[in-house]
Structure formats: C-alpha cells, structure tokens
Amino acid sequence: MSRHYPHLMTALALCVLPLAACSTEPIQETSAQSSAAAPTTGATPSSLPAPEVPGDGTFPAIEDVDRTDVDSTARAAAILLHSWDTAADRTETAAAIRAKPLMSDEWAVHQIEPERNSSQGAWLDPTSHRAYSRAQAVPAIGDVTRDVAQDKAVRAYKVTWRWASRDGEPAEGTGTRHVTIYLEKHSGAWEVVGHQSHDLPAGEDQS
C-alpha cells in the first residue's frame, strides 16, 4: 500500500486543481456582470437629443394667430421673440427665426443667427436643466403704441420670462424687456416689418 501512496497524492492533487480553478469562476462572472451593470458617465445636456417640439408645445402656435387683428399679431410676435428652448436653440435669434412666418419677407431675411449667443452667461444655468422660457407680454406704459394709419401700427409691450426646467430642478434666471413691434397690413393680414427691444431692470414696472 505504501508504495502506491505517492501516486494517490499525485492523483488527488490533479483533481483538486481543476476544482480550485472552477471555484474562482463564479467570482469572475459576478465581477463581469457588475462591470457591465455599472452606470456609464452621465449624459450632458448638450449630448442629449433636441426636443421634437421646442418648448414642449408651450410656445404660441403661428397658425393660432389672428392675422386680421393687429394686437393678436403683435402680442404673439413679442412672445415668440422671447420663446427660447436651451435644449434646441444655440442663440436668442433662434426664436426670431421661428417667428419669421409673422414677418414681412423683407424683415424675415434679417433674422440671421450670430456666431455667439449674446446671452450665453444668462443661459448657462437654464441650459444645465434643458430649460425653456415661459414668456408673457402686457401692453407697455407710454405713448409708443399707436395706429399710424389704417395699414400701419406700432405696438409696445413689457415682456417678462422665467425658465421651466425638464429635470425637476429649478432653473435660475428671469428677464424683463421693453419690446416695440412695427406692423403693416397687406392683403388683409398684419405682418411684422420691424422690432426692437431693450432690457429693463428686474422688478421695474414702468416702461
């Protein structure tokens, strides 16, 4: 018996090695699964796809504007000019481009996006939340608003806006502007032939 002992130990050792190797496989598999399940680096707002509809459908619809009414046309234009979606727009002018159907052909061609957004600093926080603006327009105080002729008019508004975020976190920033809209009536429909605006200090009620 004793002479077979070395052979028996060798055989046992050969059997133990595969078992030991097999015992490590579940640990390696679990590690691989954990690695695969580990969350990847979070997507940045700029890497996410643009929304199908800017403002998630909250911006004024061009087709709903009563073009036979000067005030309806002017107010819609004032709001649209300040309806921005940071998840889709590169500059403020993107809003003016969406409002081009309310403009004359001559004024519409002037709506060209600049290379840089002049409001980039004010858009930083809203952009991090993929926010869009919620604008409101009320008639401005003063004598700027007037009917120049039967087919020409000027309307002035105080436009204010805040940001609505898409991630559930509040987006900082609000704004107030005095906006002047110049309109002319052609073939029974009012159209914007010019507009200008300037920022108002926060909380200013007078225009």
PDB file of C-alpha atoms in Angstrom:
ATOM      1  CA  MET A   1       0.000   0.000   0.000  1.00  0.00           C
ATOM      2  CA  SER A   2       2.714   2.407   0.913  1.00  0.00           C
ATOM      3  CA  ARG A   3       4.298   2.292  -2.469  1.00  0.00           C
ATOM      4  CA  HIS A   4       1.082   3.454  -4.083  1.00  0.00           C
ATOM      5  CA  TYR A   5       0.774   6.454  -1.741  1.00  0.00           C
ATOM      6  CA  PRO A   6       2.805   8.899  -3.892  1.00  0.00           C
ATOM      7  CA  HIS A   7       0.652   8.051  -6.889  1.00  0.00           C
ATOM      8  CA  LEU A   8      -2.509   8.574  -4.860  1.00  0.00           C
ATOM      9  CA  MET A   9      -1.353  12.004  -3.670  1.00  0.00           C
ATOM     10  CA  THR A  10      -0.489  12.976  -7.194  1.00  0.00           C
ATOM     11  CA  ALA A  11      -3.910  11.916  -8.421  1.00  0.00           C
ATOM     12  CA  LEU A  12      -5.638  13.801  -5.628  1.00  0.00           C
ATOM     13  CA  ALA A  13      -3.614  16.894  -6.368  1.00  0.00           C
ATOM     14  CA  LEU A  14      -4.572  16.754 -10.024  1.00  0.00           C
ATOM     15  CA  CYS A  15      -8.236  16.503  -9.036  1.00  0.00           C
ATOM     16  CA  VAL A  16      -8.050  19.386  -6.585  1.00  0.00           C
ATOM     17  CA  LEU A  17      -6.507  21.822  -9.084  1.00  0.00           C
ATOM     18  CA  PRO A  18      -9.476  21.788 -11.504  1.00  0.00           C
ATOM     19  CA  LEU A  19     -11.867  22.155  -8.587  1.00  0.00           C
ATOM     20  CA  ALA A  20      -9.943  25.134  -7.269  1.00  0.00           C
ATOM     21  CA  ALA A  21      -9.898  26.697 -10.700  1.00  0.00           C
ATOM     22  CA  CYS A  22     -13.636  26.156 -11.039  1.00  0.00           C
ATOM     23  CA  SER A  23     -14.313  27.746  -7.673  1.00  0.00           C
ATOM     24  CA  THR A  24     -12.972  31.087  -8.888  1.00  0.00           C
ATOM     25  CA  GLU A  25     -15.256  31.259 -11.929  1.00  0.00           C
ATOM     26  CA  PRO A  26     -18.394  32.479 -10.109  1.00  0.00           C
ATOM     27  CA  ILE A  27     -16.384  35.380  -8.626  1.00  0.00           C
ATOM     28  CA  GLN A  28     -15.070  36.370 -12.034  1.00  0.00           C
ATOM     29  CA  GLU A  29     -18.581  36.161 -13.563  1.00  0.00           C
ATOM     30  CA  THR A  30     -20.078  38.312 -10.829  1.00  0.00           C
ATOM     31  CA  SER A  31     -17.361  40.894 -11.367  1.00  0.00           C
ATOM     32  CA  ALA A  32     -18.022  40.947 -15.083  1.00  0.00           C
ATOM     33  CA  GLN A  33     -21.742  41.385 -14.515  1.00  0.00           C
ATOM     34  CA  SER A  34     -21.148  44.211 -12.034  1.00  0.00           C
ATOM     35  CA  SER A  35     -18.900  45.919 -14.509  1.00  0.00           C
ATOM     36  CA  ALA A  36     -21.493  45.620 -17.239  1.00  0.00           C
ATOM     37  CA  ALA A  37     -24.246  46.889 -14.962  1.00  0.00           C
ATOM     38  CA  ALA A  38     -22.235  49.826 -13.669  1.00  0.00           C
ATOM     39  CA  PRO A  39     -23.734  53.124 -14.845  1.00  0.00           C
ATOM     40  CA  THR A  40     -21.867  54.903 -17.573  1.00  0.00           C
ATOM     41  CA  THR A  41     -20.866  58.518 -17.353  1.00  0.00           C
ATOM     42  CA  GLY A  42     -23.994  60.670 -17.181  1.00  0.00           C
ATOM     43  CA  ALA A  43     -25.007  62.293 -20.435  1.00  0.00           C
ATOM     44  CA  THR A  44     -24.523  66.046 -20.555  1.00  0.00           C
ATOM     45  CA  PRO A  45     -27.432  68.293 -21.624  1.00  0.00           C
ATOM     46  CA  SER A  46     -25.656  69.124 -24.883  1.00  0.00           C
ATOM     47  CA  SER A  47     -25.269  65.437 -25.758  1.00  0.00           C
ATOM     48  CA  LEU A  48     -28.977  64.685 -25.384  1.00  0.00           C
ATOM     49  CA  PRO A  49     -31.244  64.871 -28.430  1.00  0.00           C
ATOM     50  CA  ALA A  50     -33.122  68.082 -29.131  1.00  0.00           C
ATOM     51  CA  PRO A  51     -36.817  68.046 -28.217  1.00  0.00           C
ATOM     52  CA  GLU A  52     -39.214  67.206 -31.031  1.00  0.00           C
ATOM     53  CA  VAL A  53     -41.188  70.403 -30.346  1.00  0.00           C
ATOM     54  CA  PRO A  54     -39.396  73.486 -28.938  1.00  0.00           C
ATOM     55  CA  GLY A  55     -40.808  74.444 -25.568  1.00  0.00           C
ATOM     56  CA  ASP A  56     -42.686  71.125 -25.426  1.00  0.00           C
ATOM     57  CA  GLY A  57     -45.587  72.773 -27.234  1.00  0.00           C
ATOM     58  CA  THR A  58     -45.948  75.732 -24.857  1.00  0.00           C
ATOM     59  CA  PHE A  59     -44.830  78.400 -27.355  1.00  0.00           C
ATOM     60  CA  PRO A  60     -47.535  80.304 -29.300  1.00  0.00           C
ATOM     61  CA  ALA A  61     -48.575  78.479 -32.458  1.00  0.00           C
ATOM     62  CA  ILE A  62     -48.302  80.550 -35.627  1.00  0.00           C
ATOM     63  CA  GLU A  63     -51.499  79.024 -37.018  1.00  0.00           C
ATOM     64  CA  ASP A  64     -53.474  80.210 -33.982  1.00  0.00           C
ATOM     65  CA  VAL A  65     -52.602  83.878 -34.505  1.00  0.00           C
ATOM     66  CA  ASP A  66     -55.423  86.064 -35.857  1.00  0.00           C
ATOM     67  CA  ARG A  67     -53.561  87.890 -38.589  1.00  0.00           C
ATOM     68  CA  THR A  68     -56.544  90.168 -39.232  1.00  0.00           C
ATOM     69  CA  ASP A  69     -56.103  91.617 -35.725  1.00  0.00           C
ATOM     70  CA  VAL A  70     -53.100  93.871 -35.173  1.00  0.00           C
ATOM     71  CA  ASP A  71     -52.937  93.275 -31.436  1.00  0.00           C
ATOM     72  CA  SER A  72     -53.107  89.499 -31.773  1.00  0.00           C
ATOM     73  CA  THR A  73     -50.288  89.545 -34.319  1.00  0.00           C
ATOM     74  CA  ALA A  74     -48.103  91.960 -32.354  1.00  0.00           C
ATOM     75  CA  ARG A  75     -48.514  90.211 -28.993  1.00  0.00           C
ATOM     76  CA  ALA A  76     -47.799  86.777 -30.484  1.00  0.00           C
ATOM     77  CA  ALA A  77     -44.666  88.147 -32.129  1.00  0.00           C
ATOM     78  CA  ALA A  78     -43.476  89.739 -28.872  1.00  0.00           C
ATOM     79  CA  ILE A  79     -43.873  86.445 -27.008  1.00  0.00           C
ATOM     80  CA  LEU A  80     -42.363  84.291 -29.759  1.00  0.00           C
ATOM     81  CA  LEU A  81     -39.295  86.524 -29.918  1.00  0.00           C
ATOM     82  CA  HIS A  82     -38.649  85.573 -26.279  1.00  0.00           C
ATOM     83  CA  SER A  83     -39.591  81.905 -26.503  1.00  0.00           C
ATOM     84  CA  TRP A  84     -36.302  80.025 -26.239  1.00  0.00           C
ATOM     85  CA  ASP A  85     -35.500  76.366 -25.706  1.00  0.00           C
ATOM     86  CA  THR A  86     -31.955  75.864 -24.439  1.00  0.00           C
ATOM     87  CA  ALA A  87     -32.115  72.185 -25.438  1.00  0.00           C
ATOM     88  CA  ALA A  88     -32.599  73.136 -29.085  1.00  0.00           C
ATOM     89  CA  ASP A  89     -31.555  76.779 -29.547  1.00  0.00           C
ATOM     90  CA  ARG A  90     -27.988  77.978 -29.944  1.00  0.00           C
ATOM     91  CA  THR A  91     -28.744  81.707 -29.709  1.00  0.00           C
ATOM     92  CA  GLU A  92     -31.641  84.048 -28.934  1.00  0.00           C
ATOM     93  CA  THR A  93     -32.102  84.595 -32.667  1.00  0.00           C
ATOM     94  CA  ALA A  94     -33.464  81.048 -32.989  1.00  0.00           C
ATOM     95  CA  ALA A  95     -36.706  82.400 -31.530  1.00  0.00           C
ATOM     96  CA  ALA A  96     -36.842  85.190 -34.108  1.00  0.00           C
ATOM     97  CA  ILE A  97     -36.329  82.635 -36.862  1.00  0.00           C
ATOM     98  CA  ARG A  98     -39.337  80.655 -35.592  1.00  0.00           C
ATOM     99  CA  ALA A  99     -41.353  83.889 -35.693  1.00  0.00           C
ATOM    100  CA  LYS A 100     -40.493  84.585 -39.349  1.00  0.00           C
ATOM    101  CA  PRO A 101     -43.939  83.491 -40.608  1.00  0.00           C
ATOM    102  CA  LEU A 102     -45.347  86.571 -38.845  1.00  0.00           C
ATOM    103  CA  MET A 103     -42.866  88.868 -40.592  1.00  0.00           C
ATOM    104  CA  SER A 104     -42.681  90.515 -43.956  1.00  0.00           C
ATOM    105  CA  ASP A 105     -40.268  88.904 -46.401  1.00  0.00           C
ATOM    106  CA  GLU A 106     -38.029  91.951 -46.160  1.00  0.00           C
ATOM    107  CA  TRP A 107     -37.782  91.768 -42.360  1.00  0.00           C
ATOM    108  CA  ALA A 108     -37.558  87.989 -42.196  1.00  0.00           C
ATOM    109  CA  VAL A 109     -34.301  87.895 -44.183  1.00  0.00           C
ATOM    110  CA  HIS A 110     -32.629  89.952 -41.460  1.00  0.00           C
ATOM    111  CA  GLN A 111     -33.135  87.196 -38.870  1.00  0.00           C
ATOM    112  CA  ILE A 112     -29.705  85.575 -39.020  1.00  0.00           C
ATOM    113  CA  GLU A 113     -28.081  83.778 -36.117  1.00  0.00           C
ATOM    114  CA  PRO A 114     -24.796  85.248 -34.887  1.00  0.00           C
ATOM    115  CA  GLU A 115     -21.754  83.120 -34.197  1.00  0.00           C
ATOM    116  CA  ARG A 116     -22.154  83.519 -30.424  1.00  0.00           C
ATOM    117  CA  ASN A 117     -25.096  83.893 -28.078  1.00  0.00           C
ATOM    118  CA  SER A 118     -25.051  87.355 -26.509  1.00  0.00           C
ATOM    119  CA  SER A 119     -26.958  85.918 -23.543  1.00  0.00           C
ATOM    120  CA  GLN A 120     -24.666  82.937 -23.054  1.00  0.00           C
ATOM    121  CA  GLY A 121     -23.946  83.786 -19.414  1.00  0.00           C
ATOM    122  CA  ALA A 122     -27.653  84.070 -18.581  1.00  0.00           C
ATOM    123  CA  TRP A 123     -28.320  80.772 -20.361  1.00  0.00           C
ATOM    124  CA  LEU A 124     -25.707  78.697 -18.502  1.00  0.00           C
ATOM    125  CA  ASP A 125     -27.936  77.582 -15.643  1.00  0.00           C
ATOM    126  CA  PRO A 126     -31.086  77.089 -17.766  1.00  0.00           C
ATOM    127  CA  THR A 127     -29.040  75.054 -20.245  1.00  0.00           C
ATOM    128  CA  SER A 128     -27.858  72.724 -17.481  1.00  0.00           C
ATOM    129  CA  HIS A 129     -31.538  71.939 -16.815  1.00  0.00           C
ATOM    130  CA  ARG A 130     -32.527  71.785 -20.533  1.00  0.00           C
ATOM    131  CA  ALA A 131     -34.960  74.584 -19.694  1.00  0.00           C
ATOM    132  CA  TYR A 132     -37.219  76.619 -21.952  1.00  0.00           C
ATOM    133  CA  SER A 133     -38.583  80.107 -21.384  1.00  0.00           C
ATOM    134  CA  ARG A 134     -42.142  80.935 -20.399  1.00  0.00           C
ATOM    135  CA  ALA A 135     -42.797  84.455 -21.702  1.00  0.00           C
ATOM    136  CA  GLN A 136     -45.669  86.846 -21.050  1.00  0.00           C
ATOM    137  CA  ALA A 137     -46.413  90.184 -22.714  1.00  0.00           C
ATOM    138  CA  VAL A 138     -48.502  93.075 -21.401  1.00  0.00           C
ATOM    139  CA  PRO A 139     -49.011  96.465 -23.074  1.00  0.00           C
ATOM    140  CA  ALA A 140     -46.220  98.848 -22.165  1.00  0.00           C
ATOM    141  CA  ILE A 141     -46.977 102.093 -20.396  1.00  0.00           C
ATOM    142  CA  GLY A 142     -46.430 105.169 -22.539  1.00  0.00           C
ATOM    143  CA  ASP A 143     -47.431 106.624 -25.869  1.00  0.00           C
ATOM    144  CA  VAL A 144     -45.363 104.374 -28.142  1.00  0.00           C
ATOM    145  CA  THR A 145     -48.378 102.237 -29.060  1.00  0.00           C
ATOM    146  CA  ARG A 146     -50.396 103.909 -31.776  1.00  0.00           C
ATOM    147  CA  ASP A 147     -52.161 103.394 -35.080  1.00  0.00           C
ATOM    148  CA  VAL A 148     -50.111 105.293 -37.630  1.00  0.00           C
ATOM    149  CA  ALA A 149     -52.548 104.654 -40.472  1.00  0.00           C
ATOM    150  CA  GLN A 150     -55.208 102.128 -41.480  1.00  0.00           C
ATOM    151  CA  ASP A 151     -52.486  99.761 -42.601  1.00  0.00           C
ATOM    152  CA  LYS A 152     -49.632 100.756 -40.266  1.00  0.00           C
ATOM    153  CA  ALA A 153     -49.330 100.395 -36.497  1.00  0.00           C
ATOM    154  CA  VAL A 154     -46.867 100.307 -33.624  1.00  0.00           C
ATOM    155  CA  ARG A 155     -47.332  98.182 -30.530  1.00  0.00           C
ATOM    156  CA  ALA A 156     -45.150  98.206 -27.400  1.00  0.00           C
ATOM    157  CA  TYR A 157     -45.040  95.533 -24.699  1.00  0.00           C
ATOM    158  CA  LYS A 158     -43.330  94.724 -21.482  1.00  0.00           C
ATOM    159  CA  VAL A 159     -42.203  91.122 -21.879  1.00  0.00           C
ATOM    160  CA  THR A 160     -41.171  89.043 -18.886  1.00  0.00           C
ATOM    161  CA  TRP A 161     -39.963  85.473 -18.793  1.00  0.00           C
ATOM    162  CA  ARG A 162     -38.862  82.731 -16.457  1.00  0.00           C
ATOM    163  CA  TRP A 163     -37.431  79.268 -17.114  1.00  0.00           C
ATOM    164  CA  ALA A 164     -39.156  75.899 -16.948  1.00  0.00           C
ATOM    165  CA  SER A 165     -36.698  73.043 -16.436  1.00  0.00           C
ATOM    166  CA  ARG A 166     -37.015  69.499 -17.728  1.00  0.00           C
ATOM    167  CA  ASP A 167     -35.107  67.753 -14.936  1.00  0.00           C
ATOM    168  CA  GLY A 168     -37.309  68.667 -11.994  1.00  0.00           C
ATOM    169  CA  GLU A 169     -34.758  71.076 -10.558  1.00  0.00           C
ATOM    170  CA  PRO A 170     -35.467  74.833 -10.600  1.00  0.00           C
ATOM    171  CA  ALA A 171     -33.709  76.789 -13.325  1.00  0.00           C
ATOM    172  CA  GLU A 172     -32.491  80.179 -12.211  1.00  0.00           C
ATOM    173  CA  GLY A 173     -32.968  83.406 -14.117  1.00  0.00           C
ATOM    174  CA  THR A 174     -35.743  85.748 -15.220  1.00  0.00           C
ATOM    175  CA  GLY A 175     -35.844  88.699 -17.560  1.00  0.00           C
ATOM    176  CA  THR A 176     -37.825  91.795 -18.491  1.00  0.00           C
ATOM    177  CA  ARG A 177     -37.698  93.754 -21.745  1.00  0.00           C
ATOM    178  CA  HIS A 178     -39.444  96.622 -23.432  1.00  0.00           C
ATOM    179  CA  VAL A 179     -40.321  95.469 -26.944  1.00  0.00           C
ATOM    180  CA  THR A 180     -41.573  97.598 -29.810  1.00  0.00           C
ATOM    181  CA  ILE A 181     -43.262  95.894 -32.771  1.00  0.00           C
ATOM    182  CA  TYR A 182     -43.796  97.697 -36.093  1.00  0.00           C
ATOM    183  CA  LEU A 183     -46.544  96.316 -38.303  1.00  0.00           C
ATOM    184  CA  GLU A 184     -48.105  96.789 -41.707  1.00  0.00           C
ATOM    185  CA  LYS A 185     -51.225  95.285 -43.215  1.00  0.00           C
ATOM    186  CA  HIS A 186     -51.024  93.617 -46.614  1.00  0.00           C
ATOM    187  CA  SER A 187     -53.819  91.695 -48.331  1.00  0.00           C
ATOM    188  CA  GLY A 188     -55.855  91.780 -45.133  1.00  0.00           C
ATOM    189  CA  ALA A 189     -53.121  90.315 -42.909  1.00  0.00           C
ATOM    190  CA  TRP A 190     -50.891  92.128 -40.440  1.00  0.00           C
ATOM    191  CA  GLU A 191     -47.178  91.374 -40.567  1.00  0.00           C
ATOM    192  CA  VAL A 192     -44.175  92.491 -38.560  1.00  0.00           C
ATOM    193  CA  VAL A 193     -41.923  94.821 -40.544  1.00  0.00           C
ATOM    194  CA  GLY A 194     -39.544  95.606 -37.691  1.00  0.00           C
ATOM    195  CA  HIS A 195     -38.938  95.143 -33.985  1.00  0.00           C
ATOM    196  CA  GLN A 196     -36.563  96.408 -31.336  1.00  0.00           C
ATOM    197  CA  SER A 197     -36.096  95.812 -27.633  1.00  0.00           C
ATOM    198  CA  HIS A 198     -34.058  96.743 -24.613  1.00  0.00           C
ATOM    199  CA  ASP A 199     -33.640  95.143 -21.206  1.00  0.00           C
ATOM    200  CA  LEU A 200     -35.387  96.572 -18.169  1.00  0.00           C
ATOM    201  CA  PRO A 201     -34.008  96.315 -14.634  1.00  0.00           C
ATOM    202  CA  ALA A 202     -35.530  93.428 -12.677  1.00  0.00           C
ATOM    203  CA  GLY A 203     -38.738  94.447 -10.976  1.00  0.00           C
ATOM    204  CA  GLU A 204     -39.175  97.644 -12.984  1.00  0.00           C
ATOM    205  CA  ASP A 205     -42.855  98.319 -13.564  1.00  0.00           C
ATOM    206  CA  GLN A 206     -42.552 101.406 -15.719  1.00  0.00           C
ATOM    207  CA  SER A 207     -41.674 101.334 -19.393  1.00  0.00           C
TER     208      SER A 207
END
